Amino acid sequence: MPPYPSSFLKLVDELARLPGVGTKTAQRLAFHLLKGDPLRAKNLAQALQNLHQTTHSCRQCFNLAEAELCTLCADSDRDTSLLCVVEEPQDVSALERTGEFKGLYHLLLGSISPMNGIGPDDLKVKELLARLDPGSKVKEVILATNADVEGEATALYLARLLKPLGLKVTRLASGLPMGGDLEYSDEVTLARALQGRREV
Ligand SMILES: [Zn+2]
């Protein structure tokens, strides 16, 4: 054990649990917080403390929200005839950065992955179908799952499920980096993939 006080080690230990952060990085971050302005550390602590109290899932699309509905679902200027299906909140953020999409989203909160024991029932698929009931205004569903094996399998599954409903079902054009997450695609590539979407 390094010769540090236990409260400092506790912080290092918690930071090291974060994805992509090893013990060395955790120590560096902890020292950074210790040496820096105490107010910064306090603000970080406050943000962490509030995180679970203030951030929820949107009742409709499962994006992050502070109220019952996220800011996008609550925005009456969005085009309710277009529904873009994505995996995670980061994907919404990536697509919003393009400024190209004016419809609404539906988040699956994952993708089908038999290897990891994740099937359709573990995703927000039932909730998607509920949003597409005969009374819905949705005319086109854009399948914008990632361009990796799981994302493609998920898109294929949803296409088969949604086509019989008589909706236009489209998939983002290829050109996204293979195996790449939407969130790591640049805006131009993503905007082009959206414009070039094809019916499936
Ligand atoms: Zn929402």
Coordinates of N, CA and C and ligand atoms in Angstrom, one line a residue:
M1 N 0.8 -1.2 0.0 CA 0.0 0.0 0.0 C 0.9 1.3 0.0
P2 N 0.6 2.2 -0.9 CA 1.3 3.5 -0.8 C 1.1 4.2 0.5
P3 N 2.1 4.9 1.0 CA 2.0 5.6 2.3 C 1.1 6.8 2.3
Y4 N -0.1 6.7 1.9 CA -1.0 7.8 1.9 C -2.1 7.7 2.9
P5 N -2.7 8.8 3.3 CA -3.8 8.7 4.3 C -5.0 7.9 3.7
S6 N -5.7 7.3 4.6 CA -6.8 6.4 4.1 C -7.9 7.1 3.3
S7 N -8.2 8.4 3.6 CA -9.2 9.1 2.9 C -8.7 9.4 1.5
F8 N -7.4 9.6 1.3 CA -6.9 9.8 0.0 C -6.9 8.5 -0.8
L9 N -6.5 7.4 -0.2 CA -6.6 6.1 -0.8 C -8.0 5.7 -1.2
K10 N -8.9 6.1 -0.4 CA -10.4 5.8 -0.7 C -10.8 6.5 -2.0
L11 N -10.3 7.7 -2.2 CA -10.6 8.4 -3.4 C -9.9 7.7 -4.6
V12 N -8.7 7.4 -4.4 CA -7.9 6.7 -5.5 C -8.7 5.4 -5.9
D13 N -9.1 4.7 -4.9 CA -9.8 3.4 -5.1 C -11.1 3.6 -5.9
E14 N -11.9 4.6 -5.5 CA -13.1 4.9 -6.2 C -12.9 5.3 -7.7
L15 N -11.9 6.2 -7.9 CA -11.6 6.6 -9.2 C -11.1 5.5 -10.1
A16 N -10.3 4.6 -9.5 CA -9.8 3.4 -10.2 C -10.9 2.5 -10.7
R17 N -12.1 2.6 -10.1 CA -13.2 1.7 -10.6 C -13.8 2.2 -11.8
L18 N -13.5 3.5 -12.2 CA -14.1 4.0 -13.4 C -13.5 3.3 -14.7
P19 N -14.3 3.2 -15.7 CA -13.8 2.5 -16.9 C -12.6 3.3 -17.5
G20 N -11.6 2.5 -17.9 CA -10.4 3.1 -18.5 C -9.5 3.8 -17.6
V21 N -9.8 3.8 -16.3 CA -8.9 4.4 -15.3 C -8.2 3.4 -14.5
G22 N -6.9 3.3 -14.6 CA -6.1 2.4 -13.8 C -5.6 3.0 -12.5
T23 N -4.9 2.3 -11.7 CA -4.5 2.9 -10.4 C -3.6 4.1 -10.5
K24 N -2.7 4.0 -11.5 CA -1.8 5.2 -11.7 C -2.5 6.4 -12.1
T25 N -3.5 6.3 -13.1 CA -4.3 7.5 -13.5 C -5.1 8.0 -12.3
A26 N -5.7 7.0 -11.5 CA -6.5 7.4 -10.4 C -5.7 8.2 -9.4
Q27 N -4.4 7.8 -9.2 CA -3.6 8.6 -8.2 C -3.3 9.9 -8.8
R28 N -3.0 10.0 -10.1 CA -2.7 11.3 -10.7 C -3.9 12.2 -10.6
L29 N -5.1 11.7 -10.8 CA -6.4 12.5 -10.7 C -6.6 13.0 -9.3
A30 N -6.3 12.1 -8.3 CA -6.5 12.4 -6.9 C -5.6 13.5 -6.5
F31 N -4.3 13.4 -6.9 CA -3.3 14.5 -6.6 C -3.7 15.8 -7.3
H32 N -4.2 15.7 -8.5 CA -4.7 16.9 -9.2 C -5.8 17.6 -8.4
L33 N -6.7 16.8 -7.9 CA -7.8 17.4 -7.1 C -7.3 18.0 -5.8
L34 N -6.3 17.3 -5.2 CA -5.8 17.8 -4.0 C -5.1 19.1 -4.1
K35 N -4.3 19.2 -5.2 CA -3.4 20.4 -5.3 C -4.2 21.5 -5.9
G36 N -5.3 21.2 -6.6 CA -6.1 22.3 -7.2 C -6.9 23.1 -6.3
D37 N -7.7 24.0 -6.9 CA -8.7 24.8 -6.1 C -9.7 23.9 -5.4
P38 N -9.8 24.1 -4.1 CA -10.7 23.2 -3.3 C -12.1 23.3 -3.8
L39 N -12.5 24.5 -4.4 CA -13.8 24.7 -4.9 C -14.1 23.7 -6.1
R40 N -13.1 23.4 -6.9 CA -13.3 22.5 -8.0 C -13.7 21.1 -7.5
A41 N -12.9 20.7 -6.4 CA -13.2 19.4 -5.9 C -14.6 19.3 -5.2
K42 N -14.9 20.5 -4.6 CA -16.2 20.5 -4.0 C -17.4 20.5 -5.0
N43 N -17.2 21.2 -6.1 CA -18.1 21.2 -7.2 C -18.3 19.8 -7.8
L44 N -17.2 19.1 -8.0 CA -17.2 17.7 -8.5 C -18.0 16.8 -7.5
A45 N -17.7 16.9 -6.2 CA -18.4 16.1 -5.2 C -19.9 16.4 -5.3
Q46 N -20.2 17.7 -5.4 CA -21.7 18.1 -5.5 C -22.3 17.5 -6.7
A47 N -21.7 17.6 -7.9 CA -22.2 17.0 -9.1 C -22.4 15.5 -9.0
L48 N -21.5 14.8 -8.3 CA -21.6 13.4 -8.1 C -22.8 13.1 -7.2
Q49 N -22.9 13.9 -6.2 CA -23.9 13.7 -5.2 C -25.3 13.8 -5.8
N50 N -25.5 14.8 -6.7 CA -26.8 15.1 -7.3 C -27.1 14.2 -8.4
L51 N -26.1 13.5 -8.9 CA -26.3 12.8 -10.2 C -27.5 11.9 -10.2
H52 N -27.7 11.0 -9.2 CA -28.8 10.1 -9.3 C -30.1 10.7 -8.8
Q53 N -30.0 11.8 -8.1 CA -31.3 12.4 -7.7 C -31.9 13.2 -8.8
T54 N -31.1 13.8 -9.6 CA -31.6 14.7 -10.6 C -31.7 14.1 -12.1
T55 N -30.9 13.1 -12.3 CA -30.9 12.5 -13.7 C -31.6 11.2 -13.8
H56 N -32.7 11.2 -14.6 CA -33.5 10.0 -14.7 C -33.6 9.6 -16.2
S57 N -34.3 8.6 -16.5 CA -34.6 8.2 -17.9 C -35.9 8.9 -18.3
C58 N -35.9 9.4 -19.5 CA -37.2 10.0 -20.1 C -38.3 8.9 -20.1
R59 N -39.4 9.3 -19.7 CA -40.6 8.3 -19.7 C -40.9 7.8 -21.1
Q60 N -40.6 8.6 -22.1 CA -41.0 8.3 -23.4 C -39.9 7.6 -24.3
C61 N -38.7 8.2 -24.2 CA -37.6 7.8 -25.2 C -36.4 7.1 -24.4
F62 N -36.4 7.3 -23.1 CA -35.3 6.7 -22.3 C -34.0 7.4 -22.4
N63 N -34.0 8.6 -23.0 CA -32.8 9.5 -23.0 C -32.7 10.1 -21.5
L64 N -31.6 10.7 -21.2 CA -31.4 11.3 -19.9 C -32.4 12.5 -19.8
A65 N -32.9 12.6 -18.6 CA -33.9 13.7 -18.4 C -33.9 14.1 -16.9
E66 N -34.2 15.4 -16.7 CA -34.3 15.9 -15.4 C -35.8 15.9 -15.0
A67 N -36.7 16.0 -16.0 CA -38.1 15.9 -15.7 C -38.7 14.6 -16.3
E68 N -40.0 14.5 -16.3 CA -40.6 13.2 -16.8 C -40.2 13.0 -18.2
L69 N -40.2 14.1 -19.0 CA -39.8 14.0 -20.4 C -38.5 14.7 -20.6
C70 N -37.6 14.2 -21.5 CA -36.4 14.8 -21.8 C -36.7 16.1 -22.6
T71 N -35.6 16.9 -22.8 CA -35.8 18.2 -23.4 C -36.3 18.0 -24.9
L72 N -35.8 16.9 -25.5 CA -36.2 16.7 -26.9 C -37.7 16.2 -27.0
C73 N -38.1 15.3 -26.2 CA -39.5 14.9 -26.2 C -40.4 16.0 -25.9
A74 N -40.0 16.9 -25.0 CA -40.8 18.0 -24.6 C -40.9 19.2 -25.6
D75 N -40.0 19.1 -26.6 CA -39.9 20.2 -27.6 C -40.9 20.0 -28.7
S76 N -41.9 20.9 -28.7 CA -43.0 20.8 -29.7 C -42.6 21.1 -31.1
D77 N -41.4 21.6 -31.3 CA -40.9 21.8 -32.7 C -40.3 20.6 -33.4
R78 N -40.1 19.5 -32.6 CA -39.5 18.3 -33.2 C -40.6 17.6 -34.1
D79 N -40.1 17.0 -35.2 CA -40.9 16.3 -36.1 C -41.3 14.9 -35.6
T80 N -42.6 14.8 -35.2 CA -43.1 13.5 -34.6 C -43.3 12.4 -35.6
S81 N -43.1 12.7 -36.9 CA -43.3 11.6 -37.9 C -42.0 10.8 -38.0
L82 N -40.9 11.3 -37.5 CA -39.6 10.6 -37.6 C -39.2 10.1 -36.3
L83 N -38.8 8.8 -36.2 CA -38.3 8.2 -35.0 C -37.0 7.5 -35.2
C84 N -36.0 8.0 -34.5 CA -34.6 7.4 -34.7 C -34.3 6.5 -33.5
V85 N -34.0 5.2 -33.8 CA -33.8 4.3 -32.8 C -32.2 4.1 -32.6
V86 N -31.8 4.4 -31.4 CA -30.3 4.4 -31.1 C -30.1 3.5 -29.9
E87 N -28.9 3.2 -29.6 CA -28.6 2.3 -28.5 C -28.5 3.1 -27.1
E88 N -27.7 4.2 -27.1 CA -27.4 4.8 -25.8 C -27.5 6.4 -25.9
P89 N -27.6 7.0 -24.8 CA -27.7 8.5 -24.8 C -26.6 9.2 -25.5
Q90 N -25.4 8.6 -25.5 CA -24.2 9.2 -26.3 C -24.5 9.3 -27.8
D91 N -25.4 8.4 -28.3 CA -25.7 8.4 -29.7 C -26.6 9.5 -30.0
V92 N -27.5 9.8 -29.1 CA -28.4 11.0 -29.3 C -27.6 12.3 -29.4
S93 N -26.6 12.3 -28.5 CA -25.7 13.5 -28.4 C -25.0 13.6 -29.8
A94 N -24.5 12.5 -30.3 CA -23.7 12.5 -31.6 C -24.6 13.0 -32.7
L95 N -25.8 12.4 -32.8 CA -26.7 12.8 -33.9 C -27.2 14.2 -33.8
E96 N -27.4 14.7 -32.5 CA -27.8 16.1 -32.3 C -26.7 17.1 -32.8
R97 N -25.5 16.7 -32.6 CA -24.4 17.5 -33.0 C -24.4 17.8 -34.5
T98 N -24.9 16.8 -35.3 CA -24.9 17.0 -36.8 C -25.9 18.1 -37.2
G99 N -26.9 18.4 -36.3 CA -27.9 19.4 -36.6 C -28.8 18.9 -37.8
E100 N -28.7 17.7 -38.2 CA -29.4 17.2 -39.4 C -30.7 16.5 -39.1
F101 N -30.9 16.1 -37.9 CA -32.1 15.3 -37.5 C -33.1 16.1 -36.6
K102 N -34.3 16.2 -37.1 CA -35.3 17.0 -36.3 C -36.4 16.2 -35.7
G103 N -36.3 14.9 -35.8 CA -37.3 14.0 -35.3 C -37.1 13.7 -33.8
L104 N -37.7 12.6 -33.4 CA -37.6 12.2 -32.0 C -36.7 10.9 -32.0
Y105 N -36.4 10.5 -30.8 CA -35.5 9.3 -30.6 C -36.2 8.3 -29.8
H106 N -35.7 7.0 -29.9 CA -36.0 6.0 -28.9 C -34.7 5.2 -28.6
L107 N -34.4 5.2 -27.3 CA -33.2 4.5 -26.9 C -33.5 3.1 -26.5
L108 N -32.7 2.2 -27.0 CA -32.8 0.8 -26.6 C -32.1 0.5 -25.3
L109 N -31.1 1.3 -25.0 CA -30.3 1.1 -23.8 C -29.4 -0.2 -23.9
G110 N -28.9 -0.4 -25.1 CA -28.1 -1.6 -25.4 C -28.3 -2.1 -26.8
S111 N -27.7 -3.3 -27.0 CA -27.9 -3.9 -28.3 C -28.0 -5.4 -28.1
I112 N -28.6 -6.1 -29.0 CA -28.7 -7.6 -28.9 C -27.3 -8.2 -29.0
S113 N -27.0 -9.0 -28.0 CA -25.7 -9.6 -27.9 C -25.8 -11.0 -27.3
P114 N -26.0 -12.0 -28.1 CA -26.2 -13.4 -27.5 C -24.9 -13.8 -26.7
M115 N -23.7 -13.3 -27.1 CA -22.5 -13.6 -26.4 C -22.6 -13.2 -25.0
N116 N -23.2 -12.0 -24.7 CA -23.3 -11.5 -23.4 C -24.7 -11.8 -22.8
G117 N -25.5 -12.6 -23.4 CA -26.8 -13.0 -22.9 C -27.8 -11.9 -22.9
I118 N -27.6 -10.9 -23.9 CA -28.6 -9.8 -24.0 C -29.5 -10.0 -25.2
G119 N -30.8 -10.2 -24.9 CA -31.8 -10.4 -26.0 C -32.7 -9.2 -26.0
P120 N -33.7 -9.3 -27.0 CA -34.6 -8.2 -27.1 C -35.4 -7.8 -25.9
D121 N -35.6 -8.8 -25.0 CA -36.4 -8.5 -23.8 C -35.6 -7.7 -22.8
D122 N -34.3 -7.7 -23.0 CA -33.5 -6.9 -22.1 C -33.3 -5.4 -22.5
L123 N -33.9 -5.1 -23.7 CA -33.8 -3.8 -24.3 C -35.2 -3.2 -24.3
K124 N -35.2 -1.9 -24.7 CA -36.5 -1.1 -24.6 C -37.3 -1.4 -26.0
V125 N -37.5 -2.6 -26.3 CA -38.1 -3.0 -27.6 C -39.7 -2.9 -27.4
K126 N -40.1 -3.5 -26.3 CA -41.6 -3.5 -26.0 C -42.1 -2.0 -26.0
E127 N -41.3 -1.2 -25.4 CA -41.6 0.2 -25.3 C -41.6 0.9 -26.6
L128 N -40.7 0.4 -27.5 CA -40.7 1.0 -28.9 C -42.0 0.6 -29.6
L129 N -42.4 -0.7 -29.5 CA -43.6 -1.1 -30.2 C -44.8 -0.3 -29.7
A130 N -44.8 -0.1 -28.4 CA -45.9 0.7 -27.8 C -46.0 2.1 -28.4
R131 N -44.9 2.7 -28.7 CA -44.9 4.0 -29.3 C -45.3 4.0 -30.7
L132 N -45.3 2.8 -31.3 CA -45.7 2.7 -32.8 C -47.1 2.1 -32.9
D133 N -47.9 2.2 -31.9 CA -49.3 1.7 -32.0 C -50.0 2.5 -33.1
P134 N -51.2 1.9 -33.6 CA -51.9 2.5 -34.7 C -52.2 4.0 -34.6
G135 N -52.3 4.5 -33.4 CA -52.6 5.9 -33.2 C -51.4 6.8 -33.3
S136 N -50.2 6.2 -33.5 CA -49.0 7.0 -33.4 C -48.8 7.8 -34.7
K137 N -48.1 8.9 -34.6 CA -47.8 9.8 -35.8 C -46.6 9.4 -36.5
V138 N -45.9 8.4 -36.1 CA -44.6 8.0 -36.7 C -44.8 7.4 -38.1
K139 N -44.1 7.9 -39.1 CA -44.2 7.4 -40.4 C -42.9 6.7 -40.8
E140 N -41.8 7.1 -40.3 CA -40.5 6.5 -40.6 C -39.7 6.2 -39.3
V141 N -39.2 5.0 -39.3 CA -38.3 4.6 -38.2 C -36.9 4.4 -38.7
I142 N -36.0 5.2 -38.2 CA -34.6 5.1 -38.7 C -33.8 4.3 -37.7
L143 N -33.2 3.2 -38.2 CA -32.5 2.3 -37.3 C -31.0 2.8 -37.3
A144 N -30.7 3.4 -36.2 CA -29.3 4.0 -36.1 C -28.5 3.4 -35.0
T145 N -28.6 2.0 -35.0 CA -27.7 1.3 -34.0 C -26.3 1.3 -34.6
N146 N -25.3 1.0 -33.7 CA -23.9 1.1 -34.1 C -23.6 0.1 -35.3
A147 N -22.5 0.5 -36.0 CA -22.1 -0.3 -37.2 C -21.2 -1.5 -36.7
D148 N -21.5 -2.1 -35.6 CA -20.7 -3.3 -35.2 C -21.7 -4.5 -35.3
V149 N -21.2 -5.7 -35.0 CA -21.9 -6.9 -35.1 C -23.3 -6.9 -34.3
E150 N -23.2 -6.4 -33.1 CA -24.4 -6.3 -32.3 C -25.4 -5.3 -32.8
G151 N -24.9 -4.2 -33.2 CA -25.7 -3.1 -33.8 C -26.4 -3.6 -35.0
E152 N -25.7 -4.3 -35.9 CA -26.3 -4.8 -37.1 C -27.4 -5.8 -36.8
A153 N -27.1 -6.7 -35.9 CA -28.0 -7.8 -35.5 C -29.3 -7.2 -35.0
T154 N -29.1 -6.1 -34.2 CA -30.2 -5.4 -33.6 C -31.1 -4.7 -34.6
A155 N -30.4 -4.1 -35.6 CA -31.2 -3.4 -36.7 C -32.0 -4.5 -37.5
L156 N -31.3 -5.6 -37.8 CA -32.0 -6.6 -38.6 C -33.2 -7.2 -37.8
Y157 N -33.1 -7.4 -36.5 CA -34.2 -7.9 -35.7 C -35.3 -6.9 -35.7
L158 N -35.0 -5.6 -35.5 CA -36.0 -4.6 -35.5 C -36.7 -4.4 -36.8
A159 N -35.9 -4.5 -37.9 CA -36.5 -4.3 -39.3 C -37.5 -5.4 -39.5
R160 N -37.2 -6.6 -39.1 CA -38.2 -7.7 -39.3 C -39.5 -7.5 -38.5
L161 N -39.3 -6.9 -37.3 CA -40.4 -6.7 -36.4 C -41.3 -5.5 -36.8
L162 N -40.6 -4.5 -37.4 CA -41.4 -3.3 -37.7 C -42.0 -3.2 -39.1
K163 N -41.3 -3.9 -40.0 CA -41.8 -3.8 -41.4 C -43.3 -4.2 -41.5
P164 N -43.7 -5.3 -40.9 CA -45.2 -5.7 -41.0 C -46.1 -4.6 -40.5
L165 N -45.6 -3.6 -39.7 CA -46.5 -2.6 -39.2 C -46.8 -1.5 -40.3
G166 N -46.2 -1.7 -41.5 CA -46.5 -0.8 -42.6 C -45.8 0.6 -42.5
L167 N -44.8 0.6 -41.7 CA -44.0 1.8 -41.5 C -42.8 1.8 -42.5
K168 N -42.3 3.0 -42.8 CA -41.1 3.1 -43.6 C -39.9 2.8 -42.6
V169 N -39.1 1.8 -42.9 CA -38.0 1.5 -42.0 C -36.7 1.7 -42.7
T170 N -35.9 2.5 -42.2 CA -34.6 2.8 -42.9 C -33.4 2.6 -41.9
R171 N -32.3 2.4 -42.6 CA -31.0 2.2 -41.8 C -30.0 3.3 -42.3
L172 N -29.2 3.7 -41.4 CA -28.2 4.7 -41.8 C -27.3 4.1 -42.9
A173 N -26.9 5.0 -43.8 CA -26.0 4.6 -44.9 C -24.7 4.1 -44.3
S174 N -24.1 3.1 -45.1 CA -22.8 2.7 -44.6 C -21.8 3.9 -44.8
G175 N -20.6 3.7 -44.3 CA -19.6 4.8 -44.4 C -19.2 5.2 -43.0
L176 N -20.0 4.7 -42.0 CA -19.6 4.8 -40.6 C -18.4 3.9 -40.5
P177 N -17.4 4.3 -39.6 CA -16.3 3.4 -39.4 C -16.7 2.0 -39.0
M178 N -16.3 1.0 -39.6 CA -16.7 -0.4 -39.3 C -16.4 -0.7 -37.8
G179 N -17.4 -1.2 -37.1 CA -17.2 -1.5 -35.7 C -17.2 -0.3 -34.9
G180 N -17.4 0.9 -35.5 CA -17.3 2.1 -34.8 C -18.7 2.5 -34.2
D181 N -18.6 3.0 -33.0 CA -19.8 3.6 -32.3 C -20.1 4.9 -33.0
L182 N -21.4 5.1 -33.0 CA -22.0 6.4 -33.5 C -21.3 7.5 -32.8
E183 N -21.1 7.4 -31.5 CA -20.6 8.5 -30.7 C -19.2 8.9 -31.1
Y184 N -18.4 8.0 -31.8 CA -17.1 8.4 -32.2 C -17.0 8.8 -33.6
S185 N -18.2 8.8 -34.3 CA -18.2 9.3 -35.7 C -18.2 10.8 -35.7
D186 N -17.5 11.4 -36.7 CA -17.5 12.8 -36.8 C -18.8 13.3 -37.4
E187 N -19.1 14.5 -37.2 CA -20.4 15.1 -37.6 C -20.7 15.0 -39.0
V188 N -19.7 15.2 -39.9 CA -19.9 15.2 -41.3 C -20.3 13.8 -41.8
T189 N -19.5 12.8 -41.3 CA -19.8 11.4 -41.6 C -21.2 11.0 -41.2
L190 N -21.5 11.4 -40.0 CA -22.8 11.0 -39.4 C -24.0 11.7 -40.2
A191 N -23.8 13.0 -40.5 CA -24.8 13.7 -41.3 C -25.0 13.0 -42.6
R192 N -23.9 12.6 -43.3 CA -24.0 12.0 -44.6 C -24.7 10.6 -44.5
A193 N -24.4 9.9 -43.4 CA -25.0 8.6 -43.2 C -26.5 8.7 -43.0
L194 N -26.9 9.8 -42.4 CA -28.3 10.1 -42.1 C -29.0 10.5 -43.4
Q195 N -28.4 11.4 -44.2 CA -29.0 11.8 -45.5 C -29.1 10.6 -46.4
G196 N -28.1 9.7 -46.4 CA -28.1 8.6 -47.4 C -28.8 7.4 -46.8
R197 N -29.6 7.5 -45.8 CA -30.2 6.3 -45.2 C -31.1 5.6 -46.3
R198 N -31.1 4.3 -46.2 CA -31.9 3.6 -47.2 C -32.9 2.7 -46.6
E199 N -34.0 2.4 -47.3 CA -35.0 1.6 -46.8 C -34.6 0.2 -46.7
V200 N -35.0 -0.5 -45.6 CA -34.6 -1.9 -45.4 C -35.8 -2.8 -45.4
Ligands
ZN1 ZN -37.4 11.7 -24.3

